[in-house]
Every structure is written in C-alpha cells, then in structure tokens.
CSV table of C-alpha atoms in Angstrom, one decimal:
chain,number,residue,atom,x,y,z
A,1,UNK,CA,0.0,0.0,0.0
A,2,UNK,CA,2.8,2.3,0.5
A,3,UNK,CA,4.4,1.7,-2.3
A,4,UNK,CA,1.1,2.5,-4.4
A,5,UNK,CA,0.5,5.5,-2.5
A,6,UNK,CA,4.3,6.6,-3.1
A,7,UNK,CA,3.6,5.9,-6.7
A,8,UNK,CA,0.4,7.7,-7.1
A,9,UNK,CA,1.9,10.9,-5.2
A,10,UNK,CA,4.8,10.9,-7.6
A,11,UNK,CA,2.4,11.4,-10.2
A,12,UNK,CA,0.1,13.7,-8.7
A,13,UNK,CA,2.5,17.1,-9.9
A,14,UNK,CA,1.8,15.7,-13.8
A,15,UNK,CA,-2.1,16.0,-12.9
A,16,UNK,CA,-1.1,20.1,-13.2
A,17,UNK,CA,2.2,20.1,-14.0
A,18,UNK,CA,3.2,23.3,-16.8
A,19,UNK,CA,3.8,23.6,-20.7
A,20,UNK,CA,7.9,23.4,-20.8
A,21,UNK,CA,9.5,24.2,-24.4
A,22,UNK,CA,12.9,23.5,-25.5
A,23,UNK,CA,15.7,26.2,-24.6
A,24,UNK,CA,15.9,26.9,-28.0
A,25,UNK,CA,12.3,28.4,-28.0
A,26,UNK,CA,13.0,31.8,-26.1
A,27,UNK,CA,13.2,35.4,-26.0
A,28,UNK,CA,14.9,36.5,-29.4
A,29,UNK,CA,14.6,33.2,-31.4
A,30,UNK,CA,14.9,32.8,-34.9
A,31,UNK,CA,12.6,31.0,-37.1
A,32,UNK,CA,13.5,29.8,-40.6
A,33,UNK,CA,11.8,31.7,-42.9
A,34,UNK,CA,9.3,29.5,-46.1
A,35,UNK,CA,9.3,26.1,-43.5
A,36,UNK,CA,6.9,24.2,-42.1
A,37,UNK,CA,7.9,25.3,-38.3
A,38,UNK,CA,7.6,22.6,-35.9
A,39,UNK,CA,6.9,23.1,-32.0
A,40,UNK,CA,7.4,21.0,-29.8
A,41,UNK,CA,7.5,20.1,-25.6
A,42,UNK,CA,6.5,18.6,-22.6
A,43,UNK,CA,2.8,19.0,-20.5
A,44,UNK,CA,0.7,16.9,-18.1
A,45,UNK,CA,-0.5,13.7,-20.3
A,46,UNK,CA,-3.6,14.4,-22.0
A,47,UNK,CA,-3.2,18.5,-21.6
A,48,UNK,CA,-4.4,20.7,-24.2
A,49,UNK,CA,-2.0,22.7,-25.5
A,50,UNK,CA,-2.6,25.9,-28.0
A,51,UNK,CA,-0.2,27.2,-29.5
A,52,UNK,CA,0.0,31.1,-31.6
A,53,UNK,CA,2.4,32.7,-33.9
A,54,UNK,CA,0.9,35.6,-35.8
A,55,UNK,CA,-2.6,34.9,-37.1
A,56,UNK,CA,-1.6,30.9,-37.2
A,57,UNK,CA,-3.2,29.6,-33.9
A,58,UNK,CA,-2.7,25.6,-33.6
A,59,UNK,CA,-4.0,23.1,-31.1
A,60,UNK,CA,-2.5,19.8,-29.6
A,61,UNK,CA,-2.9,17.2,-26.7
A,62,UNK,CA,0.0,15.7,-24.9
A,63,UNK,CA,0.4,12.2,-25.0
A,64,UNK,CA,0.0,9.6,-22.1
A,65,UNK,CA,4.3,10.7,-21.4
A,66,UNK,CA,3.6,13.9,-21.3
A,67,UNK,CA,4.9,15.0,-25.0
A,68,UNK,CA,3.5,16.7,-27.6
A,69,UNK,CA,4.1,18.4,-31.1
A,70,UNK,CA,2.4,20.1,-33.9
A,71,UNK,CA,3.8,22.6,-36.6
A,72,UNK,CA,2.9,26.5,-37.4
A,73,UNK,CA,2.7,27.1,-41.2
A,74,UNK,CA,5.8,28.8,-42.8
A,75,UNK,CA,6.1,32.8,-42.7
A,76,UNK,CA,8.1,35.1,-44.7
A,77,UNK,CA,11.2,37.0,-43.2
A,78,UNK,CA,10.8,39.5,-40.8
A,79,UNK,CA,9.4,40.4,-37.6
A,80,UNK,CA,9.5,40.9,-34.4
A,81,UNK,CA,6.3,38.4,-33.5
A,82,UNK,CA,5.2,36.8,-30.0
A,83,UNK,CA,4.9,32.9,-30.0
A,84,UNK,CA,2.4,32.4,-27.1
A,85,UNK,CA,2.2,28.7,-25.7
A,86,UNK,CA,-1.1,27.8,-23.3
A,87,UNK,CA,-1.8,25.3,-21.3
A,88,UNK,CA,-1.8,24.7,-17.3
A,89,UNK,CA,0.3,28.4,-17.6
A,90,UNK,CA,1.0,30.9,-20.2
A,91,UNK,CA,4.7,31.5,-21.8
A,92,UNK,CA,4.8,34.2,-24.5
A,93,UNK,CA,8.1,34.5,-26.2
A,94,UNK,CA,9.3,37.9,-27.4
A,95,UNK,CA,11.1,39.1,-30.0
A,96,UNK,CA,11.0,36.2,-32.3
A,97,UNK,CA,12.9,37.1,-35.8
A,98,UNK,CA,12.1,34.7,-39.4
A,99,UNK,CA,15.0,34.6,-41.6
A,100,UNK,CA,17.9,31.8,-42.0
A,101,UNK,CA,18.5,29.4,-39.4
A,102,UNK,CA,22.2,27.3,-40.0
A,103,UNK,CA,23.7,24.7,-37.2
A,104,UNK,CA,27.1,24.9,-36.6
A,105,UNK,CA,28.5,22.2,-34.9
A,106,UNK,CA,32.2,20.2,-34.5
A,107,UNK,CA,35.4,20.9,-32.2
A,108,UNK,CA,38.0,23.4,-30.9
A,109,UNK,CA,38.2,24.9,-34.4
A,110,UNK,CA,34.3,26.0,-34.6
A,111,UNK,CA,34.5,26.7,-31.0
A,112,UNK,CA,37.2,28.9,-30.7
A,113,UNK,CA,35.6,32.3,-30.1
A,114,UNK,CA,35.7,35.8,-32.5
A,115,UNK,CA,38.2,37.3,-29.3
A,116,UNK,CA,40.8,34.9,-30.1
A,117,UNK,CA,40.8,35.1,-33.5
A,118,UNK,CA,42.8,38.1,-36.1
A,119,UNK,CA,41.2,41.1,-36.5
A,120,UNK,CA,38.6,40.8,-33.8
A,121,UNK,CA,39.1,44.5,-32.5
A,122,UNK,CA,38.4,45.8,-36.4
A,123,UNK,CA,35.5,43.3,-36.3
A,124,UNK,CA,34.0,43.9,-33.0
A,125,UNK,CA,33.7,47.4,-33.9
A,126,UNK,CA,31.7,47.2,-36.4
A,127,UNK,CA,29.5,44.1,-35.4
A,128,UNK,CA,26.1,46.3,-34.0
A,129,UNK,CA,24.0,43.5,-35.9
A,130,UNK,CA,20.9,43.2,-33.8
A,131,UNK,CA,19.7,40.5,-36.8
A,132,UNK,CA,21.8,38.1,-36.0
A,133,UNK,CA,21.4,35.8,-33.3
A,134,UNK,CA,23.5,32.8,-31.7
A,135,UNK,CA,21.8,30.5,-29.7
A,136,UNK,CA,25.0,28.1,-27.8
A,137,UNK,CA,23.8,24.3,-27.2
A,138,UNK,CA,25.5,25.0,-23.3
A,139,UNK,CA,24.7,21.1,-22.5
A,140,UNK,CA,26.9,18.5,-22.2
A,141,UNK,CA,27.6,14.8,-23.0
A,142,UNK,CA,24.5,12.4,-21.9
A,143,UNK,CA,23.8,8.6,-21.6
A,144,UNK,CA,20.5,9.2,-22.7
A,145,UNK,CA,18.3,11.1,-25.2
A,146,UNK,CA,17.8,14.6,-24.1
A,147,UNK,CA,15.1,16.9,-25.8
A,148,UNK,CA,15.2,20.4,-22.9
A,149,UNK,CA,18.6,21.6,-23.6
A,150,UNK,CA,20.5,24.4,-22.3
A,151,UNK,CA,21.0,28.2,-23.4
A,152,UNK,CA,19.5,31.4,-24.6
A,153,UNK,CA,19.7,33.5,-27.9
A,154,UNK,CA,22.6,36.5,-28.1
A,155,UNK,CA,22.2,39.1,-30.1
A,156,UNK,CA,25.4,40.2,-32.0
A,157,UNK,CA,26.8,43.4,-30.3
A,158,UNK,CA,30.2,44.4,-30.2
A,159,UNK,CA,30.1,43.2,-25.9
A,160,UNK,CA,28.8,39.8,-27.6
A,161,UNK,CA,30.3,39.1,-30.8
A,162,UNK,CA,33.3,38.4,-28.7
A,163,UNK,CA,31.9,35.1,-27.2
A,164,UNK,CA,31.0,33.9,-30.3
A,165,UNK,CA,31.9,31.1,-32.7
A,166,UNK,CA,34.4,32.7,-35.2
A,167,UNK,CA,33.7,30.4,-38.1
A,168,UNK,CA,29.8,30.7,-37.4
A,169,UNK,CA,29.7,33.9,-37.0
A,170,UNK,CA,31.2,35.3,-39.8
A,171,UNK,CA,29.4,32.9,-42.1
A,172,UNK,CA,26.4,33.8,-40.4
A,173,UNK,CA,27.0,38.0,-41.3
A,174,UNK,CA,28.4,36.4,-44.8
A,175,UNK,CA,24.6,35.4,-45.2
A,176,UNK,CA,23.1,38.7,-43.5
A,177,UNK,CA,25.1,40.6,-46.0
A,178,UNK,CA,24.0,38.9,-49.2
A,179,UNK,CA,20.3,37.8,-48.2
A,180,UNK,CA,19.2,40.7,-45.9
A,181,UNK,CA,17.1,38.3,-43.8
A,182,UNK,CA,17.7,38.1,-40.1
A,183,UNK,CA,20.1,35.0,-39.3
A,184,UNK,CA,19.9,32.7,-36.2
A,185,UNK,CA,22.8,30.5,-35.7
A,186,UNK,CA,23.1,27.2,-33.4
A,187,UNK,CA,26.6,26.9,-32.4
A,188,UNK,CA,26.9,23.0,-30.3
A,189,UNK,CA,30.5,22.4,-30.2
A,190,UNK,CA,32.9,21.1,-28.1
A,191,UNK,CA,36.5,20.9,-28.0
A,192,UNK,CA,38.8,17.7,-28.1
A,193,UNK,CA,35.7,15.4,-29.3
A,194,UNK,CA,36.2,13.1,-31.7
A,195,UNK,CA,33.2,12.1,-34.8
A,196,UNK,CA,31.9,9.5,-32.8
A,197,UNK,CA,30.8,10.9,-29.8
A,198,UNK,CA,28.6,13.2,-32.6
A,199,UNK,CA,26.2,10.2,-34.1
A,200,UNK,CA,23.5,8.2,-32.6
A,201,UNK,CA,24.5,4.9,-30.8
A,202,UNK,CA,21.9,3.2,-33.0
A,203,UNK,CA,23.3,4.4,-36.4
A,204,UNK,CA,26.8,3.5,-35.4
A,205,UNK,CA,26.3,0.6,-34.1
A,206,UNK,CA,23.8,-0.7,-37.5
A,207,UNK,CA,27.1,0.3,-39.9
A,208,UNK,CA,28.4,-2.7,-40.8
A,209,UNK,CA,31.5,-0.4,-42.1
A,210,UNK,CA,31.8,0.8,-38.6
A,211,UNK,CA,30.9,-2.2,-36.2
A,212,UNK,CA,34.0,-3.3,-35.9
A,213,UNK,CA,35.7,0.3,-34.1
A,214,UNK,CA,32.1,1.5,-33.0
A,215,UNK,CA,32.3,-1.4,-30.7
A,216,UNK,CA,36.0,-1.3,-29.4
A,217,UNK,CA,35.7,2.7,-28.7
A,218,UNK,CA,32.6,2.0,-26.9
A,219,UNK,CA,34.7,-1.3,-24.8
A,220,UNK,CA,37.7,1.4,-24.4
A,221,UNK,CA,35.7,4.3,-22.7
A,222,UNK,CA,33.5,1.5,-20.9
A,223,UNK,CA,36.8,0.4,-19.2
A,224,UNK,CA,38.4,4.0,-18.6
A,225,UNK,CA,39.8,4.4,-15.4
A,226,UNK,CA,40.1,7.7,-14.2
A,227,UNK,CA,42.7,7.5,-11.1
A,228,UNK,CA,45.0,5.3,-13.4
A,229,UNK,CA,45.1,8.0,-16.2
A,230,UNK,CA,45.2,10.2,-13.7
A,231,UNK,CA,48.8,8.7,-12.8
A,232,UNK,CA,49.6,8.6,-16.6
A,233,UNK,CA,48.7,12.2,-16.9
A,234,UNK,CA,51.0,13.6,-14.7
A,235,UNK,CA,54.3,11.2,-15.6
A,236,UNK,CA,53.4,12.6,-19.3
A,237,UNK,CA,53.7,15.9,-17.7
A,238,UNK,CA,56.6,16.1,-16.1
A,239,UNK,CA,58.2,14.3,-19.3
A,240,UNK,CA,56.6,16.9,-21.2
A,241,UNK,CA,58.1,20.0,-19.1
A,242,UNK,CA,61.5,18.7,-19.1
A,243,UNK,CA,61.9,18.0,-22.8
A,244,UNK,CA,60.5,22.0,-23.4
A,245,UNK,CA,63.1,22.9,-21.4
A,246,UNK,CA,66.0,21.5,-22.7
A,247,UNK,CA,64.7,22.8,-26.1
A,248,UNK,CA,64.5,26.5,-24.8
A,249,UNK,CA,67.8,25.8,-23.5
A,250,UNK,CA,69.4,24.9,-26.4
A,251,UNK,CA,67.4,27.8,-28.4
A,252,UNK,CA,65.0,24.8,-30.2
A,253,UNK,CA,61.8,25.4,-31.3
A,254,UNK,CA,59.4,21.9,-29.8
A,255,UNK,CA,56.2,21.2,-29.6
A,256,UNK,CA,54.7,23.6,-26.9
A,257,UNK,CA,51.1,21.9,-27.0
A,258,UNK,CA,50.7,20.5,-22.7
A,259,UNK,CA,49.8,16.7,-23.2
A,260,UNK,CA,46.1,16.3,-23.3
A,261,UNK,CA,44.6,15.1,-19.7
A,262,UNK,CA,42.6,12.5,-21.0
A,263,UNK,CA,40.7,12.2,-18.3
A,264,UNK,CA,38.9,15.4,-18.5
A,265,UNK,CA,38.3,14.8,-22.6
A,266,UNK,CA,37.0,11.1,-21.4
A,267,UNK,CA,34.3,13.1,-19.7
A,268,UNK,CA,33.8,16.2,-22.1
A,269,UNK,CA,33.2,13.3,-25.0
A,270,UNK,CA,30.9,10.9,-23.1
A,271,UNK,CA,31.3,7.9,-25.4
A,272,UNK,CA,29.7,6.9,-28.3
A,273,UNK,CA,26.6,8.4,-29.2
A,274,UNK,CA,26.9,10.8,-25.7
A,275,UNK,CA,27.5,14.2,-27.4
A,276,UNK,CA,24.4,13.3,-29.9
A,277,UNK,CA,22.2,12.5,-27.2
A,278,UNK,CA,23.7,16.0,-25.2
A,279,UNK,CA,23.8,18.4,-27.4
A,280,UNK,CA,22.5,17.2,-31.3
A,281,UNK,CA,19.2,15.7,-29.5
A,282,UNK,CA,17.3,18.8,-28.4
A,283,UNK,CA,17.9,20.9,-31.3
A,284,UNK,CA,15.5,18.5,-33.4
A,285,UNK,CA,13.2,18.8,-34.9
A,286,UNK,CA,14.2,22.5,-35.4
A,287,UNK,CA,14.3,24.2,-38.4
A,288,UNK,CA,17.1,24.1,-40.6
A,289,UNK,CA,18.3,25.8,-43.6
A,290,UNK,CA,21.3,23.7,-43.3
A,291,UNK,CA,25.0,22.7,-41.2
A,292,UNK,CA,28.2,23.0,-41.3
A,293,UNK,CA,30.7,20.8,-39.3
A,294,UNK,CA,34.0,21.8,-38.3
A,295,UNK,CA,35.7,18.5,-37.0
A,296,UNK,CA,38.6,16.0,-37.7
A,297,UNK,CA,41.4,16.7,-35.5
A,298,UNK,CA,40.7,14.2,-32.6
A,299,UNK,CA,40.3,11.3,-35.8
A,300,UNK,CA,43.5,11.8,-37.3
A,301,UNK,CA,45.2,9.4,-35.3
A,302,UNK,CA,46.1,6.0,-36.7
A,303,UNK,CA,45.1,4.3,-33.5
A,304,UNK,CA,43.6,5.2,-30.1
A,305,UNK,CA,45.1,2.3,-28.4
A,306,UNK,CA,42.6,0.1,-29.4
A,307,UNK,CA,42.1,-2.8,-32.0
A,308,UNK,CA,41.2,-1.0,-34.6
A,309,UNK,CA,42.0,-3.1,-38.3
A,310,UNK,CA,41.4,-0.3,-40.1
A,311,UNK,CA,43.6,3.6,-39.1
A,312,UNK,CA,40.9,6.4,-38.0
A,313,UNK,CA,41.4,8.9,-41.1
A,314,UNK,CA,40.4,5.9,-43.1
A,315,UNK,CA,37.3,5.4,-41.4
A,316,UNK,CA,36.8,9.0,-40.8
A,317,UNK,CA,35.1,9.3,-44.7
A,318,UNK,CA,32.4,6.4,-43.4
A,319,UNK,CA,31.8,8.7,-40.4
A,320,UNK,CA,31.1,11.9,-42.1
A,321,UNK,CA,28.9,9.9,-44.5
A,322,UNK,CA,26.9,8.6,-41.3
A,323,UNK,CA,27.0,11.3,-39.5
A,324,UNK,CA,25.6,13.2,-42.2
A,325,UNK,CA,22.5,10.6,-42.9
A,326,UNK,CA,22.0,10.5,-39.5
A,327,UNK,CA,21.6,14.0,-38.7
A,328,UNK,CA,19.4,14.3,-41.8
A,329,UNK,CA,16.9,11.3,-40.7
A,330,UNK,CA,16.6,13.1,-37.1
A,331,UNK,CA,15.4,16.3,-39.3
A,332,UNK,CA,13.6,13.8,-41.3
A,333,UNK,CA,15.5,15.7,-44.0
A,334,UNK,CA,16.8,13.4,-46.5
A,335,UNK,CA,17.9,16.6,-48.8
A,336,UNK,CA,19.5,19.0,-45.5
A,337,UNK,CA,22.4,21.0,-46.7
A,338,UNK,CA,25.6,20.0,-45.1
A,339,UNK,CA,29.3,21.3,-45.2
A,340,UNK,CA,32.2,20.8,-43.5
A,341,UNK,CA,35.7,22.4,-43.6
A,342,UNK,CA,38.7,20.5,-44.8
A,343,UNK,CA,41.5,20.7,-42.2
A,344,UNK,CA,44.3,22.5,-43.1
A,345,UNK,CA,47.8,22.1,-42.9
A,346,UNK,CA,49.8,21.1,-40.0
A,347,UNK,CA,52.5,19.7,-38.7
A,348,UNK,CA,51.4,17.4,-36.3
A,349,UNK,CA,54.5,15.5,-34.6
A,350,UNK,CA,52.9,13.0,-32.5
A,351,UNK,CA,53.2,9.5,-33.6
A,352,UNK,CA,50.9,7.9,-35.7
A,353,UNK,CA,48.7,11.2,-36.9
A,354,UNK,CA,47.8,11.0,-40.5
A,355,UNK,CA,46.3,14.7,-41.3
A,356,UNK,CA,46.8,13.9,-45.6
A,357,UNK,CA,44.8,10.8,-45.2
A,358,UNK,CA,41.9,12.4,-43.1
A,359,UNK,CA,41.8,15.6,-45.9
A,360,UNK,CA,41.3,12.9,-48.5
A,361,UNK,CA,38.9,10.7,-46.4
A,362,UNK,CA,36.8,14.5,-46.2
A,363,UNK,CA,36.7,14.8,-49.7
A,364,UNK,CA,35.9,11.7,-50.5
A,365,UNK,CA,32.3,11.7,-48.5
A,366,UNK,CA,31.2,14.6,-50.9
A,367,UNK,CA,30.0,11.8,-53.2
A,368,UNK,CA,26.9,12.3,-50.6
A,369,UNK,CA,24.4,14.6,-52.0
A,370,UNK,CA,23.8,18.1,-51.0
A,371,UNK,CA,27.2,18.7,-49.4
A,372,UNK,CA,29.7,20.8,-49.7
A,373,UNK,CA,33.8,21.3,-48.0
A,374,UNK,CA,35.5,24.7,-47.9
A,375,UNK,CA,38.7,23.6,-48.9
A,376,UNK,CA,41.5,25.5,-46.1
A,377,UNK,CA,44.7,23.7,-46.9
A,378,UNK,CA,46.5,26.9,-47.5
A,379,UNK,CA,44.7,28.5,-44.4
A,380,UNK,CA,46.5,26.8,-41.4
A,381,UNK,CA,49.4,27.6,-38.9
A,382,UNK,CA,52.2,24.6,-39.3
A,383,UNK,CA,52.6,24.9,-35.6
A,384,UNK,CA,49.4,25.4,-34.5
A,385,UNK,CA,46.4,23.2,-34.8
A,386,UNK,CA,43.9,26.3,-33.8
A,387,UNK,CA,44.7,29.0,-36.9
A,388,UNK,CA,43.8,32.5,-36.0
A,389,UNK,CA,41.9,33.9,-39.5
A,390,UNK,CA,38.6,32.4,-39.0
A,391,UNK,CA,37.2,35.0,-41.9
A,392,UNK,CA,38.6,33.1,-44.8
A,393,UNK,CA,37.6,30.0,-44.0
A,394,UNK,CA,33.6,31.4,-43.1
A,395,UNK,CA,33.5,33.3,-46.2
A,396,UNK,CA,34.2,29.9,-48.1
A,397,UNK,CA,31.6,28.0,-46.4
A,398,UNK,CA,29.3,30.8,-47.2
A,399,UNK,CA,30.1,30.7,-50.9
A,400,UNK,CA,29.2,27.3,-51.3
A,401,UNK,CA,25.9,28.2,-49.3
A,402,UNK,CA,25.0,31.2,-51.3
A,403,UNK,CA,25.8,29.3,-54.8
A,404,UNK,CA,24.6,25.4,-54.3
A,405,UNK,CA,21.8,26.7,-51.1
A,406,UNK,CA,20.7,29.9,-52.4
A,407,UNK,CA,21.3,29.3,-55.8
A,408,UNK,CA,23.3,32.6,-56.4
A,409,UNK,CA,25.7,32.8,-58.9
A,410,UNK,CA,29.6,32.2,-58.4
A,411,UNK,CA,32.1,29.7,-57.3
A,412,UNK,CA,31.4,27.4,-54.6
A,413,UNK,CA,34.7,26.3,-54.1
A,414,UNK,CA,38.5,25.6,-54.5
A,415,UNK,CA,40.2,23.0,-56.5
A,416,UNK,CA,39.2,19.9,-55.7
A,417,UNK,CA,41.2,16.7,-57.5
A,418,UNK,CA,39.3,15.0,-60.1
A,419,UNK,CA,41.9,12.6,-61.5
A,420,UNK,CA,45.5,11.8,-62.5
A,421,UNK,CA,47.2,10.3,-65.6
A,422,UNK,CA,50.6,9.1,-66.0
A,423,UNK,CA,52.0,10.7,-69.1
A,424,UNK,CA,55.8,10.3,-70.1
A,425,UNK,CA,57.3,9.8,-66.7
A,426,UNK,CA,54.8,12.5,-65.5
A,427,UNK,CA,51.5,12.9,-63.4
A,428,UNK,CA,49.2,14.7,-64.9
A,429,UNK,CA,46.6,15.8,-62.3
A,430,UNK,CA,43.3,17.1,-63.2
A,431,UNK,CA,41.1,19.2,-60.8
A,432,UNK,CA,37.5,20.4,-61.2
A,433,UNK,CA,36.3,23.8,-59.6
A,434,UNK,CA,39.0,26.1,-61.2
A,435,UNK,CA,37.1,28.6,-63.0
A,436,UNK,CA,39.9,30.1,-65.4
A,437,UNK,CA,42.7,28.2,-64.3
A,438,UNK,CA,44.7,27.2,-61.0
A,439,UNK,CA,46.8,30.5,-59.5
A,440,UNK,CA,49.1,31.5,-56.5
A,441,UNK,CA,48.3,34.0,-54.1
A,442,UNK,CA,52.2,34.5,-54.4
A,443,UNK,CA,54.0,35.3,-57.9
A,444,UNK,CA,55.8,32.5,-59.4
A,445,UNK,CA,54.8,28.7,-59.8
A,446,UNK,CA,52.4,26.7,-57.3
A,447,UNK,CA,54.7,25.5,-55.1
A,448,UNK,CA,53.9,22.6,-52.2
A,449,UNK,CA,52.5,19.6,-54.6
C-alpha cells in the first residue's frame, strides 16, 4: 500500500504540471523563414496545448508521457512576433525574428571564439548587428536522449560578438550581407571530441562499415579508469616540461602543446553516441536551412590504443557519411544542406597522426548529395592546430551556401582533384572547380605539390 501511494503521489505534480519548451524556443529566437515550423515540448499527459504565432493559432494534446508536437505554417522573413504557448500556464516569447536558421557544430576549431581570432578588434567594432542571433547548445555529454537543452539567444553586439563562434559567425554576417534576412545561428561544439561521440549509438552501431571500431571505442571508454590515467597524466607531464626545457635551453623550437589530460576529454566526449544525445538531441526537430561541421582533428590518429584493423582517417570518410544521414533522418530531411571544412595544414609531430589521409577521407564523402567542404589547406598555422583567421575560412563556407543553397551565382569552391594520368614519366593531375585556371596568391609557380 505504500508503495502504491508513493507511486500515485509521484504522479500527482503531472495532474497540473506546466507547458515546458525546449531552450531553443525563447526570448529573441529565430525561425526559418518558407518552412513548415515545428513546435514542440512537454505538458501533463492528455493537456491541451494551444499554440500562436501571428494569425496561425494551432491546437494539440499531450500524449500519455507527457509530450506533444504540432507545426505553425511557414512565414516570410521578418518580424518581431510573440509565439504564445497555453496550457496549465502561459509562456509568450518575445522578439522572435524569421530569416535563416544554420547549425554549426564540430570541435576546438568551430568553437574557438571571434576574441581569439585576427582582427577581432576591427571586427568587434563594427559588429552592431541586432539580426543576427546565436543560440549556444550550453549542455553536455548524456547517456540518454535529451530533448530540454540548455542556453539562450545572443544578439550580435560588439560586448557579444566576442563570445561567439568565429567560423559561425562570420558565415552567419556572410549570409546577412548577401540575403538581408535576419540569421539565427546554433553553435553546439565542443572541443577535443572526436566524430563518434557526434552520431547516434543506433546508427553507429547498425554500420556494418563501422561495427567493428564502433564497438571497441565504446569497450575502451566503458573500461576507462580515471585515477590510473590520472597517474599517466602527470608522468606525461613532467616528461613533457622537461623536454621544453631543454629545447629552450638549447634555443630549439618543440612542440609547446601540454599533453592532453585524458581524463577530462573522457568526460567532455561521453562515449559513443553521448555528445548526440547531449547536445544534437534537443535541437531536433528545429528548423534548418542547413549545417556546417567543423571536426577531424581528434580522428586523425592511426590508432587510439585500441584494436582498430582499419587507421581512424580511413574510417573518418564512413563517419562523415553517417553522421551526415543521420543527422538528416533526425530532421527527417533526406535533402538538408551540409558542409564541412577540410583541415588544413599542420605539422602534427605525434606518432601515428595521418592529417593527408583524413583531408582525403573528407573529400571523399562529398560523393553524398547536397554537401559541400571549404577547402582550407592553405589557411593553417604549421605549428598550430587552432589557426587565428577564422574569416577566410567562413566566407568559403558561405560561398558554397550562397551558390549550391541559395542558388546565387559564383564559385562554390577551391580546387578539388578530379583525377590523375601518368604521361611520359609524368602525373598529370586534373582538378574540377578552377574557373579560369589554377593560381598563386604569391608570384611564381604553385609550389607545395
């Protein structure tokens, strides 16, 4: 009996309990502008829930978990409107802009903020773009399927634009500048994560291309021990600090980069599927214009340690391709736009890294439809894996968006390599995207084949 009466007063706040929404769904939103606009959260089971944007006034009931869904018809750009959501309570939502929505997602690189990068002073200045707003996925890692999420929309001021994501931002004012529409950006990144930490468990684990590694990295982070790598840490530490300095001693230039405490990136990555079900999860069903991925440095290892038959950049091309069908089928968007940026150059010292083979396993997975890479070899620092002109590499994603998303005319990227020919002792290489020819920034010959 006290069990049931436990049970039954448990459920008792549910009788009455209040209309919740997503984070994303607050002051200063963006919608995306000529889509279906889907809404979507949690109530008591069986609650009524009504639901207005503008003249479009829709009506729902929660299921027996609570859940419910329904979509607003598709609006024009502009604004400001109120979305008002009833049920046991009232939340209006101010401010709400319709324009271009993009999702920016990946590691260090698409984190790394607009204060860190060259020219952020210049930029800062003249950043008063009240338009555009970034929404940044502040959750972490999760065992399960998450659908609240965490954060709140920014407006781009020159105190703001600071905080930002470089590479989103600036492809995000790229847009404002040639559309004139307001632009809402999602930025869910995280540094030091590798690809698979990005994709569902189930689609991972149902690649037969995959099952194989899927399965061992999913073993190794099962079996991580914390205090042991702990120990590991710190030896690699002190090794580290005493190699720098003899290299400043002798007036050597080394590899300043502090060994990575894997510890901390075991529980910034949360396993297989964990950043998906963190931080990809509760931005769905959302709507999309499109994504662009910034990720590929944590994969370029050979091996992790682990049994792997086949190195990581090889695999990396099946990831991309599965992370890219996945992410579509969540949208239940078989045709989303999707780009990613090519990683540039960079000498990586460590043992086993294989940066050439993960470039090439990046452009090979544009054989999926509807994608697109901004091509950044000549864009890197050789001795740092974080480059500091974010603006180049933004306005190249946003070409291929204006010309292959928007349709406008102009090139949508650099040289890519079509195919090679062997031709009296020589290679003959053949690229595709070179509009009048292949040139140098720098007079004289291409140099660096």
């Amino acid at each position: 009996m006290l069990l049931r009466v436990t049970s039954l007063l448990a459920l008792a706040p549910l009788a009455c309990a209040d209309v919740e929404l997503p984070a994303l769904f607050s002051d200063g939103m963006v919608l995306q502008r000529e889509m279906d606009i889907p809404v979507w959260g949690r109530a008591a089971a069986g609650e009524s829930v009504r639901v207005r944007l503008g003249e479009d006034v829709r009506t729902t009931v929660a299921d027996d978990r609570g859940e419910w869904s329904l979509t607003l018809a598709p609006l024009p750009a502009g604004g400001p409107h109120v979305l008002r959501v009833s049920g046991n309570n009232q939340i209006e939502i101010e401010d709400v802009l319709v324009g271009e929505v993009w999702l920016g997602a990946g590691q260090s690189n698409m984190v790394m903020h607009a204060r860190h990068c060259v020219g952020y002073e210049e930029e800062a200045a003249r950043s008063d773009r009240p338009r555009i707003r970034m929404f940044h996925e502040d959750s972490g890692p999760a065992s399960t399927r998450q659908w609240q999420g965490a954060g709140s929309w920014v407006r781009t001021s020159p105190e703001s634009m600071g905080g930002f994501s470089a590479v989103l931002f600036y492809f995000g004012r790229n847009l404002e500048e040639k559309l004139d529409v307001p632009i809402g950006l999602i930025d869910s990144s995280i540094s030091g994560t590798p690809i698979q930490a990005w994709t569902s468990r189930a689609a991972q684990f149902g690649c037969e291309a995959l099952a194989e590694s899927v399965a061992d990295e999913d073993e190794w982070y099962n079996k991580f021990d914390p205090e042991q790598e702990q120990v590991a840490h710190l030896r690699r530490l002190a090794k580290w600090r005493k190699l720098v300095d003899e290299e400043r001693a002798a007036g050597k230039e080394g590899d300043r980069r502090e060994p990575q405490n894997q510890t901390e990136l075991h529980m910034r990555q949360g396993g297989v599927g964990g950043l998906f079900q963190g931080k990809i999860a509760p931005l769905a069903p959302y709507a999309l214009r499109g994504v662009i991925w910034y990720q590929g440095e944590q994969n370029v290892r050979r091996v992790w340690g682990r049994n792997y038959s086949v190195p990581q950049a090889v695999l990396y091309r099946r990831h991309l391709e599965l992370l890219v069908s996945d992410w579509r089928a969540q949208w239940s968007r078989p045709e989303l736009p999707f780009a990613w940026v090519q990683l540039p150059n960079f000498a990586d010292g460590r043992e086993g890294c294989d940066w050439p083979t993960l470039r090439d396993s990046q452009r090979r997975a544009l054989s999926v439809p509807h994608t697109g890479m901004a091509i950044t070899i000549d864009q890197g620092e050789r001795t740092n894996i974080h480059p500091h002109e974010k603006r180049e590499v933004s306005r190249r994603l946003a070409l291929w968006a204006l010309g292959d998303v928007y349709g406008r005319p102009g090139p949508t990227s650099g040289p890519l390599y079509a195919s090679h020919e062997l031709v009296s002792g020589k290679i003959i290489v053949s690229f595709s995207h070179v509009d009048d020819g292949l040139r140098s920034p720098q007079k004289g010959s291409l140099q660096s084949f």
